[in-house]
Short mmCIF file of C-alpha atoms in Angstrom, two decimals:
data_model
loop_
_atom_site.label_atom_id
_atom_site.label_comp_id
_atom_site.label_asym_id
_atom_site.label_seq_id
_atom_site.Cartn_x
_atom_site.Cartn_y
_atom_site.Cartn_z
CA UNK J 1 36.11 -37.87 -1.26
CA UNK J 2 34.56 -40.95 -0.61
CA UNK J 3 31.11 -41.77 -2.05
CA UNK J 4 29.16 -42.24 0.72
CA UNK J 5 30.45 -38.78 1.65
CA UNK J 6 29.31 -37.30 -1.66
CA UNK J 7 25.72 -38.75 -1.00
CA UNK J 8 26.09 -37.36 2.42
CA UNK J 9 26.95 -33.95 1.43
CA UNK J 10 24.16 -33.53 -1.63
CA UNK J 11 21.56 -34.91 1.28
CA UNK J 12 22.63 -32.03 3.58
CA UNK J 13 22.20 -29.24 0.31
CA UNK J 14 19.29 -31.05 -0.43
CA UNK J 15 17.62 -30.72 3.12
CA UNK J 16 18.86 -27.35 3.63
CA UNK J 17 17.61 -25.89 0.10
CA UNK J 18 14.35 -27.59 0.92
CA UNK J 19 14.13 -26.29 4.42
CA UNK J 20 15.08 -22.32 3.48
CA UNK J 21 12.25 -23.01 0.38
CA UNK J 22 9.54 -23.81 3.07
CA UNK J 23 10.40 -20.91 5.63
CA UNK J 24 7.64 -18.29 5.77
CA UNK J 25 7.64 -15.00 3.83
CA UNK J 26 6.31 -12.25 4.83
CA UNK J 27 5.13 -9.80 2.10
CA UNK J 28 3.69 -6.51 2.70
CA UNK J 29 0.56 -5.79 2.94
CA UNK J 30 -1.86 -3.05 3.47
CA UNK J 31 -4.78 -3.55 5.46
CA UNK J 32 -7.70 -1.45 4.64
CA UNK J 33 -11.57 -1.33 4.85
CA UNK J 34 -14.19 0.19 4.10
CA UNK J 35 -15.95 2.36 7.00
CA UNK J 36 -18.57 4.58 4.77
CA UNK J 37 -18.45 7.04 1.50
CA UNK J 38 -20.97 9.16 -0.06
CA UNK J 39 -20.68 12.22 -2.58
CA UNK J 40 -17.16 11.86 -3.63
CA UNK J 41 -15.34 11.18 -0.49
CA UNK J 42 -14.74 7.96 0.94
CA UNK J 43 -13.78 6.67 4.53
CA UNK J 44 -11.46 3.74 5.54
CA UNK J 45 -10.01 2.28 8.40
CA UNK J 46 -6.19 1.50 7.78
CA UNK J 47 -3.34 0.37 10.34
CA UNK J 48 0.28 0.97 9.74
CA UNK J 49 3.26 0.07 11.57
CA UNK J 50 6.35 2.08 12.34
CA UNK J 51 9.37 2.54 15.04
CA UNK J 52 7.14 5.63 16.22
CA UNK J 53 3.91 6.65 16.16
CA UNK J 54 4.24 9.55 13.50
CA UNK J 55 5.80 6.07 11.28
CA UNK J 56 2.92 4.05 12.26
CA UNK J 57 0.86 7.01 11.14
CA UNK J 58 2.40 7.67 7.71
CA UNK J 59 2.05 4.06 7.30
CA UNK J 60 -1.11 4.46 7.40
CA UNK J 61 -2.32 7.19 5.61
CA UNK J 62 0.07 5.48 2.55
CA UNK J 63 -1.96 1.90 2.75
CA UNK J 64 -5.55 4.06 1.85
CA UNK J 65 -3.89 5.78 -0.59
CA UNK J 66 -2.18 3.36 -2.12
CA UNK J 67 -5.29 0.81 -1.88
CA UNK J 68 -7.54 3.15 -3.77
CA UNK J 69 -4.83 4.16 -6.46
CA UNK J 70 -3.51 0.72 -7.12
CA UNK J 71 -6.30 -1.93 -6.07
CA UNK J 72 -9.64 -0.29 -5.42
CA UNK J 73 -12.24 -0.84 -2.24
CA UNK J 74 -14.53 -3.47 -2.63
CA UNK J 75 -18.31 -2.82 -0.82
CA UNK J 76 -17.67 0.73 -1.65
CA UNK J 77 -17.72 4.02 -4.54
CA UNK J 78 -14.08 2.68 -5.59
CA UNK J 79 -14.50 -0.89 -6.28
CA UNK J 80 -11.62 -0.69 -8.91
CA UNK J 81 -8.32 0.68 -8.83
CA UNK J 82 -7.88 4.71 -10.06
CA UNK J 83 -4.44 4.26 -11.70
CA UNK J 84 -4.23 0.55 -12.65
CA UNK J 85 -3.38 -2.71 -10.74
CA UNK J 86 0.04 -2.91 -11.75
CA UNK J 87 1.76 -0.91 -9.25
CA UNK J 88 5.30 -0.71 -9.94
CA UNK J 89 4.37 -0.46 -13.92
CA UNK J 90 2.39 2.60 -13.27
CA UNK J 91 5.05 4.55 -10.44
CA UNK J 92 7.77 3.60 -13.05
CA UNK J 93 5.36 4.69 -16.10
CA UNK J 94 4.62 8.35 -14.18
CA UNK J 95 8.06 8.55 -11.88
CA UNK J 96 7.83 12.44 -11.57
CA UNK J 97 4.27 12.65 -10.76
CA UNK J 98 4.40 9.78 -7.46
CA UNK J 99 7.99 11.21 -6.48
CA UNK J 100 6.55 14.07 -5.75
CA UNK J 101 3.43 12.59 -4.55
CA UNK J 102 5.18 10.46 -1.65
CA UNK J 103 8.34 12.47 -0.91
CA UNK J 104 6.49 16.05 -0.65
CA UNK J 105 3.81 14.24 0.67
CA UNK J 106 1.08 15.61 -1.49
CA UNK J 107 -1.13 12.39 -0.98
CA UNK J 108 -1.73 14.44 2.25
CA UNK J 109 -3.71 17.02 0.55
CA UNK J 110 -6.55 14.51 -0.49
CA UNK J 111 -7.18 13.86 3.19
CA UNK J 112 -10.41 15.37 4.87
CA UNK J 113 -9.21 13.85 7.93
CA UNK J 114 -7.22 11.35 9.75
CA UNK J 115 -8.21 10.33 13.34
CA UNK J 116 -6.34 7.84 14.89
CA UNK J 117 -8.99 4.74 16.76
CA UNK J 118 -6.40 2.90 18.61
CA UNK J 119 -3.22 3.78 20.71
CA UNK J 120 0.30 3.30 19.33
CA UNK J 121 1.10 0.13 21.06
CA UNK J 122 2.82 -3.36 20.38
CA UNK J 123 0.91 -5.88 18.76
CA UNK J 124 1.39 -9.37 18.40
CA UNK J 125 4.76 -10.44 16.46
CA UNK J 126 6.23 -7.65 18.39
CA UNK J 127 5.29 -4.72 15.66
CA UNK J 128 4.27 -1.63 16.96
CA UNK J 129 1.22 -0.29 15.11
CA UNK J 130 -1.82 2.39 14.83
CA UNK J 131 -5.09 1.95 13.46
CA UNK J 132 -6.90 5.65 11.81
CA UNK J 133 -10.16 6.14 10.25
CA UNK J 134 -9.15 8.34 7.25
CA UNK J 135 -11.54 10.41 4.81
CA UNK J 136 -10.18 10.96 1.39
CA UNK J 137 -11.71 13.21 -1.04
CA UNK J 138 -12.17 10.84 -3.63
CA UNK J 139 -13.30 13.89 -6.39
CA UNK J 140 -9.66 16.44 -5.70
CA UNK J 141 -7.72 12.77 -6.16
CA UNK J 142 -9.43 11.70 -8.99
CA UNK J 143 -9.42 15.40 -10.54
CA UNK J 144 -5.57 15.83 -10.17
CA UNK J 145 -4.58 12.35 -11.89
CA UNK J 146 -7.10 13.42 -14.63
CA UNK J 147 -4.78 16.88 -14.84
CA UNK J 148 -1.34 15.38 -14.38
CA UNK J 149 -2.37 13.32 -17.25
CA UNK J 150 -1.75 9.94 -15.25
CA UNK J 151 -5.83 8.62 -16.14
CA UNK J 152 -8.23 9.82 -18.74
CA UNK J 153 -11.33 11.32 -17.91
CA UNK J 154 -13.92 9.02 -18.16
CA UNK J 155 -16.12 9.34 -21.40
CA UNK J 156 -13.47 10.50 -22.83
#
C-alpha cells in the first residue's frame, strides 16, 4: 500500500472513531417528583415507559422506588437516599433481599396507592409512556430494610 493510501485509511478510522465518540447516549433515567408527604408516607409523580401499559406501569412504580432507596427526594421527608447512592454496590452487597424485592414484586407492598394521571399513549421519540401519582409508606419501607438488616436503625 501506497502512502498516501495509508494516510487515507488512518483519516477514515480517525473520522469514524471520532464520529461514533460524539453520537448521543441515552442513559436511563427515572423521572420522579415530589407531589406531597406527611407522617411517614410520601407521594410522587413518576412516568415509566413500556411496550404496554401494565410495562409502562411497572416502570413506574420501580423509578419511586428506586429513587427513594438509591437517591433520595429533594423538597421532601426523604432528601437522602434509604440504602446508599451506590446502586449496583448495594443490590450486589444484599442480592437475596432485592431479588426478591423486584422479581416477587414485594416493592408493591409499600404502595398506599398508585393512580395513573395520564393515558398510555406515545410520546415524543416514539416511546410509549404513563405518568402515576404513587403513595409509598415511607415508615413499612424503612421498617423492613431496618429488619432484613440492609440499614441500621438510626441512633443506633
Amino acid at each position: 500500500m501506497t502512502l498516501s493510501k495509508r494516510i487515507g485509511v488512518l483519516v477514515l478510522l480517525i473520522l469514524i472513531s471520532f464520529t461514533y465518540s460524539c453520537s448521543q447516549k441515552t442513559l436511563p433515567t427515572s423521572e420522579v417528583n415530589y407531589v406531597s408527604g406527611n407522617a411517614g408516607t410520601i407521594t410522587m409523580r413518576t412516568i415509566g415507559n413500556g411496550s404496554n401499559e401494565s410495562e409502562a406501569i411497572s416502570e413506574a412504580e420501580k423509578n419511586a422506588i428506586n429513587v427513594l432507596l438509591f437517591r433520595g427526594l429533594p423538597e421532601s421527608e426523604q432528601k437522602s437516599a434509604l440504602v446508599g447512592t451506590n446502586e449496583s454496590e448495594e443490590i450486589e452487597k444484599h442480592k437475596t433481599y432485592f431479588e426478591k424485592f423486584y422479581t416477587q414484586k414485594r416493592y408493591k407492598t409499600f404502595f398506599m396507592s398508585s393512580i395513573p394521571v395520564s393515558d398510555f399513549a406515545k410520546q415524543k421519540g416514539g416511546a410509549k409512556s404513563m405518568t402515576l401519582d404513587v403513595k409509598v409508606n415511607l415508615t413499612a419501607l424503612r421498617t423492613d430494610l431496618e429488619q432484613n438488616n440492609i440499614i441500621r436503625k438510626f441512633g443506633f
